Amino acid sequence: MLDRKLGVKISNKLLSNVTKKQIKLEIGRYIEEDPLIDNILKIWIINANERQIYERSVELDEYPGISVQLTLVPPKFFSDVIRGEINVPFWQVATVVRSLNLAHPVYDPNFFIEQHMDAVKNIKWSDELIEEKKQVTELLLQKAEKYGFDEDMLADGFMWAIKAAEEAICIPLMKKGLFGLSSPILLLDTLRQETDLYNFYLQLLGV
């Protein structure tokens, strides 16, 4: 794992490449400290001026061997997950919960990050939201069947099935409150390697 002081130093170095307008509208900034990764530094900047996610990888000559990922995101990206908004996709829930569990705030003048870090530790999903996830998954599976299903990553049916899987994974995890540090990510990786994906999705729906 990267030294925290080094991470802050690299974070400040990268900010010199961000426009003054973006810095002015910055709500908060944190470093994602992942104990499983020792050569990737993830820097998140929550920016009032952003309407969508802006992500780039940066290689710094001063720090060879360290891959830096800089992500600018709107506050809504985090707030929607905390509020349990119905239409928030699985990948966003998994990303936000995992990231905030690993967060080390670097700049947080209005305690936006701190409040969201506290909230995500006690996050609860309503029965209505879980049921909605189930319905979305079933619709996605129907699309997968419609377009044909095989294991060609370029096939439309397969891609719809992957989207269905991402929602289906939510169901048992939401019921048990198990959105932790890495469980959703590892489950998705396992799922994508399954040979009988379609039946696996149906099993998830029945959990």
Coordinates of N, CA and C in Angstrom, one line a residue:
M1 N 0.8 -1.2 0.0 CA 0.0 0.0 0.0 C 0.9 1.2 0.0
L2 N 0.5 2.3 -0.7 CA 1.2 3.5 -0.8 C 1.2 4.2 0.5
D3 N 2.4 4.9 0.8 CA 2.5 5.7 2.0 C 1.5 6.9 1.9
R4 N 0.7 7.2 2.9 CA -0.3 8.2 2.9 C 0.2 9.6 2.5
K5 N 1.4 9.9 3.1 CA 2.0 11.3 2.8 C 2.3 11.4 1.4
L6 N 2.8 10.3 0.8 CA 3.2 10.3 -0.6 C 1.9 10.4 -1.4
G7 N 0.9 9.8 -1.0 CA -0.4 9.9 -1.8 C -0.9 11.4 -1.8
V8 N -0.8 12.1 -0.6 CA -1.2 13.5 -0.5 C -0.3 14.3 -1.4
K9 N 0.9 14.0 -1.4 CA 1.9 14.8 -2.2 C 1.6 14.7 -3.7
I10 N 1.3 13.4 -4.1 CA 0.9 13.2 -5.5 C -0.4 13.9 -5.9
S11 N -1.3 13.8 -4.9 CA -2.6 14.4 -5.1 C -2.5 15.9 -5.4
N12 N -1.7 16.6 -4.6 CA -1.4 18.0 -4.8 C -0.7 18.3 -6.1
K13 N 0.2 17.4 -6.5 CA 0.9 17.6 -7.7 C -0.1 17.5 -8.9
L14 N -1.0 16.6 -8.8 CA -2.0 16.5 -9.9 C -3.0 17.6 -10.0
L15 N -3.3 18.3 -8.9 CA -4.2 19.4 -8.9 C -3.6 20.6 -9.7
S16 N -2.3 20.6 -9.8 CA -1.8 21.7 -10.6 C -2.2 21.6 -12.1
N17 N -2.6 20.4 -12.5 CA -3.1 20.1 -13.9 C -4.6 20.4 -14.0
V18 N -5.3 20.6 -12.9 CA -6.7 20.9 -13.0 C -6.9 22.4 -13.1
T19 N -7.9 22.8 -13.9 CA -8.1 24.2 -14.1 C -8.6 24.9 -12.8
K20 N -8.3 26.2 -12.7 CA -8.6 27.0 -11.5 C -10.1 27.0 -11.2
K21 N -10.9 27.0 -12.3 CA -12.3 27.0 -12.2 C -12.8 25.7 -11.5
Q22 N -12.2 24.6 -11.9 CA -12.6 23.3 -11.3 C -12.2 23.3 -9.8
I23 N -11.0 23.8 -9.5 CA -10.5 23.8 -8.1 C -11.4 24.6 -7.3
K24 N -11.9 25.8 -7.8 CA -12.7 26.7 -7.1 C -14.0 26.0 -6.7
L25 N -14.5 25.2 -7.5 CA -15.8 24.5 -7.3 C -15.7 23.2 -6.6
E26 N -14.5 22.9 -6.2 CA -14.3 21.6 -5.5 C -15.0 21.5 -4.2
I27 N -15.7 20.5 -4.0 CA -16.4 20.3 -2.7 C -15.6 19.5 -1.7
G28 N -14.9 18.5 -2.3 CA -14.0 17.7 -1.4 C -13.1 16.8 -2.2
R29 N -12.1 16.3 -1.6 CA -11.1 15.4 -2.3 C -10.7 14.3 -1.3
Y30 N -10.6 13.1 -1.8 CA -10.0 12.1 -1.0 C -9.2 11.1 -1.8
I31 N -8.4 10.4 -1.0 CA -7.6 9.3 -1.6 C -8.2 8.0 -1.2
E32 N -8.3 7.1 -2.2 CA -8.9 5.8 -1.9 C -7.7 4.8 -1.5
E33 N -7.6 4.4 -0.3 CA -6.5 3.6 0.2 C -6.9 2.1 0.2
D34 N -6.5 1.4 -0.8 CA -6.9 0.0 -1.0 C -5.8 -0.9 -0.5
P35 N -6.0 -1.6 0.5 CA -4.9 -2.5 1.1 C -4.5 -3.6 0.1
L36 N -5.4 -3.9 -0.9 CA -5.1 -5.0 -1.8 C -4.3 -4.5 -3.0
I37 N -4.1 -3.2 -3.1 CA -3.4 -2.7 -4.3 C -2.2 -1.8 -3.8
D38 N -1.0 -2.1 -4.3 CA 0.1 -1.3 -3.8 C 0.8 -0.4 -4.8
N39 N 0.3 -0.4 -6.0 CA 0.9 0.5 -7.0 C -0.1 1.4 -7.8
I40 N -1.3 1.4 -7.3 CA -2.3 2.3 -7.9 C -2.9 3.3 -6.9
L41 N -2.8 4.5 -7.2 CA -3.3 5.6 -6.3 C -4.6 6.2 -7.0
K42 N -5.7 6.1 -6.2 CA -7.0 6.6 -6.7 C -7.3 7.9 -6.0
I43 N -7.4 8.9 -6.8 CA -7.8 10.2 -6.2 C -9.1 10.7 -6.7
W44 N -10.0 10.9 -5.8 CA -11.4 11.3 -6.1 C -11.6 12.8 -5.8
I45 N -12.1 13.6 -6.7 CA -12.4 15.0 -6.5 C -13.9 15.1 -6.8
I46 N -14.7 15.6 -5.7 CA -16.1 15.8 -5.8 C -16.3 17.3 -6.2
N47 N -16.9 17.5 -7.4 CA -16.8 18.9 -8.0 C -18.2 19.3 -8.3
A48 N -18.6 20.5 -7.8 CA -19.9 21.0 -8.1 C -20.2 21.3 -9.6
N49 N -19.1 21.5 -10.3 CA -19.2 21.9 -11.7 C -19.4 20.7 -12.6
E50 N -19.2 19.5 -12.1 CA -19.3 18.3 -12.9 C -20.7 17.8 -13.1
R51 N -21.1 17.4 -14.3 CA -22.4 16.8 -14.6 C -22.2 15.3 -14.9
Q52 N -21.0 14.8 -15.2 CA -20.8 13.4 -15.4 C -19.4 13.1 -14.9
I53 N -19.1 11.8 -14.8 CA -17.8 11.3 -14.3 C -16.7 11.6 -15.3
Y54 N -15.7 12.2 -14.9 CA -14.5 12.4 -15.7 C -13.3 11.7 -15.1
E55 N -12.8 10.7 -15.8 CA -11.7 9.9 -15.2 C -10.5 9.8 -16.2
R56 N -9.3 9.9 -15.6 CA -8.2 9.7 -16.5 C -7.0 9.1 -15.6
S57 N -6.2 8.4 -16.3 CA -5.0 7.9 -15.7 C -3.8 8.8 -16.0
V58 N -2.9 9.0 -15.0 CA -1.8 9.9 -15.2 C -0.5 9.1 -14.8
E59 N 0.5 9.3 -15.6 CA 1.8 8.8 -15.2 C 2.7 9.9 -14.9
L60 N 3.3 9.9 -13.7 CA 4.2 11.0 -13.3 C 5.7 10.6 -13.3
D61 N 6.5 11.3 -14.0 CA 7.9 11.0 -14.1 C 8.6 10.9 -12.7
E62 N 8.1 11.7 -11.8 CA 8.7 11.7 -10.5 C 8.4 10.5 -9.6
Y63 N 7.4 9.8 -10.1 CA 6.9 8.6 -9.3 C 6.8 7.4 -10.2
P64 N 7.9 6.9 -10.7 CA 7.8 5.7 -11.7 C 7.2 4.5 -11.0
G65 N 6.4 3.7 -11.7 CA 5.9 2.5 -11.1 C 4.6 2.7 -10.4
I66 N 4.1 4.0 -10.2 CA 2.9 4.2 -9.6 C 1.8 4.7 -10.6
S67 N 0.8 4.0 -10.7 CA -0.3 4.4 -11.6 C -1.3 5.2 -10.9
V68 N -1.6 6.4 -11.4 CA -2.5 7.3 -10.7 C -3.8 7.5 -11.5
Q69 N -4.9 7.3 -10.8 CA -6.2 7.5 -11.4 C -6.9 8.7 -10.8
L70 N -7.2 9.7 -11.6 CA -7.8 10.9 -11.1 C -9.3 10.9 -11.6
T71 N -10.2 11.0 -10.7 CA -11.6 11.0 -11.1 C -12.4 12.2 -10.5
L72 N -13.0 13.0 -11.4 CA -13.9 14.1 -11.0 C -15.3 13.6 -11.1
V73 N -16.1 13.8 -10.1 CA -17.5 13.3 -10.0 C -18.4 14.4 -9.4
P74 N -19.6 14.4 -9.8 CA -20.6 15.3 -9.2 C -21.0 14.8 -7.9
P75 N -21.4 15.7 -6.9 CA -21.9 15.3 -5.6 C -23.0 14.3 -5.7
K76 N -23.9 14.4 -6.7 CA -25.0 13.5 -6.8 C -24.6 12.1 -6.9
F77 N -23.5 11.8 -7.5 CA -23.0 10.5 -7.7 C -22.9 9.7 -6.3
F78 N -22.6 10.4 -5.3 CA -22.5 9.9 -3.9 C -23.9 10.0 -3.2
S79 N -24.5 11.1 -3.3 CA -25.7 11.4 -2.6 C -26.9 10.4 -3.0
D80 N -27.0 10.1 -4.3 CA -28.0 9.2 -4.7 C -27.9 7.8 -4.1
V81 N -26.7 7.4 -3.9 CA -26.5 6.0 -3.3 C -26.9 6.1 -1.8
I82 N -26.5 7.1 -1.1 CA -26.8 7.3 0.3 C -28.3 7.3 0.5
R83 N -29.0 8.0 -0.4 CA -30.4 8.2 -0.2 C -31.2 6.9 -0.7
G84 N -30.5 6.0 -1.3 CA -31.2 4.8 -1.8 C -32.1 5.1 -3.0
E85 N -31.7 5.9 -3.9 CA -32.5 6.2 -5.1 C -32.7 4.9 -5.9
I86 N -33.9 4.8 -6.4 CA -34.3 3.6 -7.1 C -33.5 3.3 -8.3
N87 N -33.2 4.3 -9.1 CA -32.6 4.2 -10.4 C -31.1 4.1 -10.4
V88 N -30.5 4.1 -9.2 CA -29.0 4.0 -9.2 C -28.5 2.6 -9.6
P89 N -27.7 2.5 -10.6 CA -27.2 1.1 -11.0 C -26.3 0.5 -10.0
F90 N -26.2 -0.8 -10.1 CA -25.4 -1.6 -9.2 C -23.9 -1.1 -9.1
W91 N -23.3 -0.9 -10.3 CA -21.9 -0.5 -10.3 C -21.7 0.8 -9.5
Q92 N -22.6 1.7 -9.5 CA -22.5 2.9 -8.7 C -22.6 2.6 -7.2
V93 N -23.5 1.8 -6.8 CA -23.7 1.4 -5.4 C -22.4 0.8 -4.9
A94 N -21.9 -0.2 -5.7 CA -20.7 -0.9 -5.3 C -19.5 0.0 -5.2
T95 N -19.4 0.9 -6.2 CA -18.2 1.8 -6.3 C -18.2 2.8 -5.1
V96 N -19.4 3.4 -4.9 CA -19.5 4.4 -3.8 C -19.3 3.8 -2.4
V97 N -19.9 2.7 -2.2 CA -19.8 2.1 -0.8 C -18.4 1.6 -0.6
R98 N -17.8 0.9 -1.5 CA -16.4 0.5 -1.4 C -15.5 1.6 -1.2
S99 N -15.6 2.6 -2.1 CA -14.7 3.7 -2.1 C -14.7 4.5 -0.8
L100 N -15.9 4.8 -0.3 CA -16.1 5.6 0.9 C -15.6 4.8 2.1
N101 N -15.6 3.5 2.1 CA -15.1 2.7 3.1 C -13.6 2.7 3.1
L102 N -13.0 3.1 2.0 CA -11.5 3.1 1.9 C -11.0 4.5 1.8
A103 N -11.9 5.5 2.1 CA -11.5 6.9 1.8 C -10.6 7.5 2.9
H104 N -9.7 8.3 2.5 CA -8.9 9.2 3.4 C -9.0 10.6 2.9
P105 N -9.9 11.4 3.6 CA -10.1 12.8 3.1 C -8.8 13.6 3.1
V106 N -8.6 14.3 2.0 CA -7.5 15.3 1.9 C -8.0 16.7 2.0
Y107 N -9.2 16.9 1.5 CA -9.8 18.3 1.5 C -11.3 18.1 1.7
D108 N -11.8 18.6 2.8 CA -13.3 18.4 3.1 C -13.8 19.5 4.0
P109 N -13.8 20.8 3.5 CA -14.1 21.9 4.3 C -15.5 21.9 4.9
N110 N -16.5 21.4 4.2 CA -17.9 21.4 4.6 C -18.3 20.0 5.1
F111 N -17.3 19.1 5.3 CA -17.6 17.7 5.9 C -18.5 16.9 5.0
F112 N -18.5 17.2 3.7 CA -19.3 16.4 2.8 C -18.9 14.9 2.8
I113 N -17.6 14.7 2.6 CA -17.0 13.4 2.6 C -17.2 12.7 3.9
E114 N -16.9 13.3 5.0 CA -17.0 12.7 6.3 C -18.5 12.3 6.6
Q115 N -19.4 13.1 6.2 CA -20.8 12.8 6.5 C -21.2 11.5 5.6
H116 N -20.8 11.5 4.4 CA -21.1 10.4 3.5 C -20.4 9.1 4.0
M117 N -19.2 9.2 4.5 CA -18.5 8.1 5.0 C -19.2 7.5 6.2
D118 N -19.7 8.3 7.1 CA -20.5 7.9 8.2 C -21.8 7.2 7.8
A119 N -22.5 7.9 6.8 CA -23.8 7.3 6.3 C -23.6 6.0 5.7
V120 N -22.6 5.8 4.9 CA -22.4 4.5 4.2 C -22.2 3.3 5.1
K121 N -21.7 3.6 6.3 CA -21.4 2.5 7.3 C -22.8 1.9 7.8
N122 N -23.8 2.8 7.8 CA -25.1 2.3 8.3 C -26.2 2.3 7.2
I123 N -25.8 2.2 6.0 CA -26.7 2.3 4.9 C -27.7 1.1 4.9
K124 N -29.0 1.5 4.7 CA -30.1 0.5 4.6 C -30.8 0.7 3.3
W125 N -31.3 -0.5 2.8 CA -32.2 -0.4 1.6 C -33.6 -0.9 1.9
S126 N -34.5 -0.2 1.4 CA -35.9 -0.5 1.7 C -36.3 -1.8 0.9
D127 N -37.4 -2.4 1.3 CA -37.9 -3.6 0.6 C -38.4 -3.2 -0.8
E128 N -38.9 -1.9 -0.9 CA -39.3 -1.5 -2.2 C -38.2 -1.3 -3.2
L129 N -37.0 -0.9 -2.7 CA -35.9 -0.7 -3.6 C -35.4 -2.1 -4.0
I130 N -35.3 -3.0 -3.1 CA -34.9 -4.4 -3.4 C -35.8 -5.0 -4.4
E131 N -37.1 -4.8 -4.3 CA -38.1 -5.4 -5.2 C -37.9 -4.7 -6.6
E132 N -37.6 -3.4 -6.6 CA -37.3 -2.8 -7.9 C -36.1 -3.4 -8.6
K133 N -35.1 -3.7 -7.8 CA -33.9 -4.3 -8.4 C -34.2 -5.6 -9.1
K134 N -35.1 -6.3 -8.4 CA -35.5 -7.6 -8.9 C -36.2 -7.5 -10.3
Q135 N -37.1 -6.5 -10.3 CA -37.9 -6.3 -11.5 C -37.0 -5.8 -12.7
V136 N -36.0 -4.9 -12.4 CA -35.1 -4.5 -13.4 C -34.3 -5.7 -13.9
T137 N -33.9 -6.5 -13.0 CA -33.1 -7.7 -13.4 C -33.9 -8.6 -14.4
E138 N -35.1 -8.8 -14.1 CA -36.0 -9.7 -14.9 C -36.2 -9.1 -16.3
L139 N -36.3 -7.7 -16.4 CA -36.5 -7.1 -17.7 C -35.2 -7.2 -18.5
L140 N -34.0 -7.1 -17.8 CA -32.8 -7.2 -18.5 C -32.5 -8.6 -19.0
L141 N -33.0 -9.6 -18.2 CA -32.9 -11.0 -18.7 C -33.7 -11.3 -19.9
Q142 N -34.9 -10.6 -19.9 CA -35.8 -10.8 -21.1 C -35.1 -10.2 -22.4
K143 N -34.4 -9.1 -22.2 CA -33.7 -8.5 -23.3 C -32.5 -9.5 -23.8
A144 N -31.9 -10.1 -22.8 CA -30.8 -11.0 -23.1 C -31.3 -12.2 -24.0
E145 N -32.5 -12.7 -23.6 CA -33.1 -13.8 -24.3 C -33.5 -13.3 -25.7
K146 N -34.0 -12.1 -25.8 CA -34.5 -11.6 -27.1 C -33.4 -11.4 -28.1
Y147 N -32.2 -11.0 -27.7 CA -31.1 -10.7 -28.6 C -30.2 -12.0 -28.8
G148 N -30.5 -13.0 -28.1 CA -29.6 -14.2 -28.2 C -28.6 -14.2 -27.1
F149 N -28.3 -15.4 -26.7 CA -27.4 -15.6 -25.5 C -26.2 -16.5 -25.9
D150 N -25.0 -16.0 -25.8 CA -23.8 -16.8 -25.9 C -22.7 -16.1 -25.1
E151 N -21.5 -16.7 -25.2 CA -20.5 -16.1 -24.3 C -19.5 -15.2 -25.1
D152 N -19.9 -14.8 -26.3 CA -19.2 -13.8 -27.0 C -19.4 -12.4 -26.4
M153 N -18.3 -11.9 -25.9 CA -18.4 -10.6 -25.1 C -19.0 -9.5 -26.0
L154 N -19.0 -9.6 -27.3 CA -19.5 -8.6 -28.2 C -21.0 -8.8 -28.5
A155 N -21.6 -9.9 -28.1 CA -23.0 -10.2 -28.4 C -23.9 -9.4 -27.5
D156 N -24.9 -8.8 -28.2 CA -25.9 -7.9 -27.4 C -26.5 -8.7 -26.2
G157 N -26.9 -9.9 -26.5 CA -27.5 -10.7 -25.4 C -26.7 -10.8 -24.2
F158 N -25.4 -11.1 -24.5 CA -24.4 -11.3 -23.4 C -24.3 -10.0 -22.6
M159 N -24.2 -8.9 -23.2 CA -24.1 -7.6 -22.5 C -25.3 -7.3 -21.7
W160 N -26.5 -7.6 -22.2 CA -27.7 -7.4 -21.4 C -27.7 -8.3 -20.2
A161 N -27.1 -9.5 -20.4 CA -27.1 -10.5 -19.3 C -26.1 -10.0 -18.2
I162 N -25.0 -9.4 -18.6 CA -24.1 -8.8 -17.7 C -24.7 -7.7 -16.8
K163 N -25.5 -6.9 -17.5 CA -26.2 -5.8 -16.8 C -27.2 -6.4 -15.8
A164 N -27.9 -7.5 -16.3 CA -28.8 -8.1 -15.4 C -28.1 -8.7 -14.1
A165 N -26.9 -9.3 -14.4 CA -26.2 -9.8 -13.3 C -25.8 -8.8 -12.3
E166 N -25.4 -7.6 -12.8 CA -25.0 -6.5 -11.9 C -26.1 -6.1 -11.0
E167 N -27.3 -6.1 -11.5 CA -28.5 -5.8 -10.7 C -28.8 -7.0 -9.7
A168 N -28.7 -8.2 -10.3 CA -29.1 -9.4 -9.5 C -28.2 -9.5 -8.2
I169 N -27.0 -9.2 -8.4 CA -26.0 -9.3 -7.3 C -26.5 -8.4 -6.1
C170 N -27.1 -7.3 -6.5 CA -27.6 -6.4 -5.4 C -28.6 -7.1 -4.5
I171 N -29.4 -8.0 -5.0 CA -30.5 -8.5 -4.2 C -30.1 -9.2 -2.9
P172 N -29.3 -10.2 -3.0 CA -28.9 -10.9 -1.7 C -28.1 -10.0 -0.9
L173 N -27.2 -9.2 -1.5 CA -26.4 -8.3 -0.7 C -27.2 -7.2 0.0
M174 N -28.2 -6.7 -0.6 CA -29.0 -5.7 0.0 C -29.8 -6.2 1.1
K175 N -30.3 -7.4 0.9 CA -31.1 -8.1 1.9 C -30.3 -8.3 3.2
K176 N -29.1 -8.7 3.0 CA -28.2 -9.0 4.2 C -27.3 -7.8 4.7
G177 N -27.4 -6.7 3.9 CA -26.6 -5.6 4.3 C -25.1 -5.9 4.1
L178 N -24.7 -6.6 3.1 CA -23.3 -7.0 2.9 C -22.5 -6.2 1.9
F179 N -22.9 -5.0 1.6 CA -22.1 -4.2 0.7 C -20.9 -3.7 1.5
G180 N -19.8 -4.5 1.5 CA -18.6 -4.2 2.2 C -17.5 -3.7 1.4
L181 N -16.3 -4.0 1.7 CA -15.1 -3.4 1.1 C -15.0 -3.9 -0.3
S182 N -15.2 -5.2 -0.5 CA -14.9 -5.8 -1.9 C -15.8 -6.9 -2.3
S183 N -16.7 -7.3 -1.5 CA -17.6 -8.4 -1.9 C -18.3 -8.2 -3.2
P184 N -18.9 -7.1 -3.5 CA -19.7 -7.0 -4.8 C -18.7 -7.1 -6.0
I185 N -17.5 -6.5 -5.9 CA -16.6 -6.6 -7.0 C -16.1 -8.0 -7.2
L186 N -15.8 -8.7 -6.1 CA -15.3 -10.1 -6.3 C -16.4 -11.0 -6.8
L187 N -17.7 -10.8 -6.3 CA -18.8 -11.6 -6.8 C -19.0 -11.4 -8.3
L188 N -18.9 -10.1 -8.8 CA -19.1 -9.9 -10.2 C -18.0 -10.5 -11.0
D189 N -16.8 -10.5 -10.5 CA -15.7 -11.1 -11.3 C -15.9 -12.6 -11.4
T190 N -16.4 -13.2 -10.3 CA -16.7 -14.7 -10.3 C -17.8 -15.0 -11.2
L191 N -18.8 -14.1 -11.2 CA -20.0 -14.3 -12.1 C -19.6 -14.3 -13.5
R192 N -18.8 -13.4 -13.9 CA -18.4 -13.2 -15.3 C -17.6 -14.4 -15.8
Q193 N -17.0 -15.2 -14.9 CA -16.2 -16.4 -15.3 C -17.1 -17.6 -15.3
E194 N -18.3 -17.5 -14.9 CA -19.2 -18.7 -14.9 C -19.5 -19.2 -16.4
T195 N -19.5 -20.5 -16.5 CA -19.7 -21.0 -17.9 C -21.2 -21.1 -18.2
D196 N -22.1 -21.3 -17.2 CA -23.5 -21.3 -17.5 C -24.1 -20.1 -16.9
L197 N -23.8 -18.9 -17.5 CA -24.2 -17.7 -16.9 C -25.7 -17.5 -16.8
Y198 N -26.5 -17.9 -17.8 CA -27.9 -17.6 -17.8 C -28.5 -18.3 -16.5
N199 N -28.2 -19.6 -16.3 CA -28.8 -20.2 -15.1 C -28.3 -19.6 -13.8
F200 N -27.1 -19.1 -13.9 CA -26.6 -18.5 -12.7 C -27.4 -17.2 -12.3
Y201 N -27.7 -16.5 -13.3 CA -28.5 -15.3 -13.1 C -29.9 -15.7 -12.5
L202 N -30.5 -16.7 -13.1 CA -31.8 -17.2 -12.6 C -31.7 -17.6 -11.1
Q203 N -30.6 -18.2 -10.8 CA -30.4 -18.6 -9.4 C -30.3 -17.4 -8.5
L204 N -29.6 -16.4 -8.9 CA -29.5 -15.2 -8.2 C -30.9 -14.5 -7.9
L205 N -31.7 -14.6 -8.9 CA -33.0 -14.0 -8.8 C -33.9 -14.7 -7.7
G206 N -33.5 -16.0 -7.5 CA -34.3 -16.8 -6.5 C -33.8 -16.7 -5.1
V207 N -32.6 -15.9 -4.9 CA -32.0 -15.9 -3.6 C -32.9 -15.0 -2.7

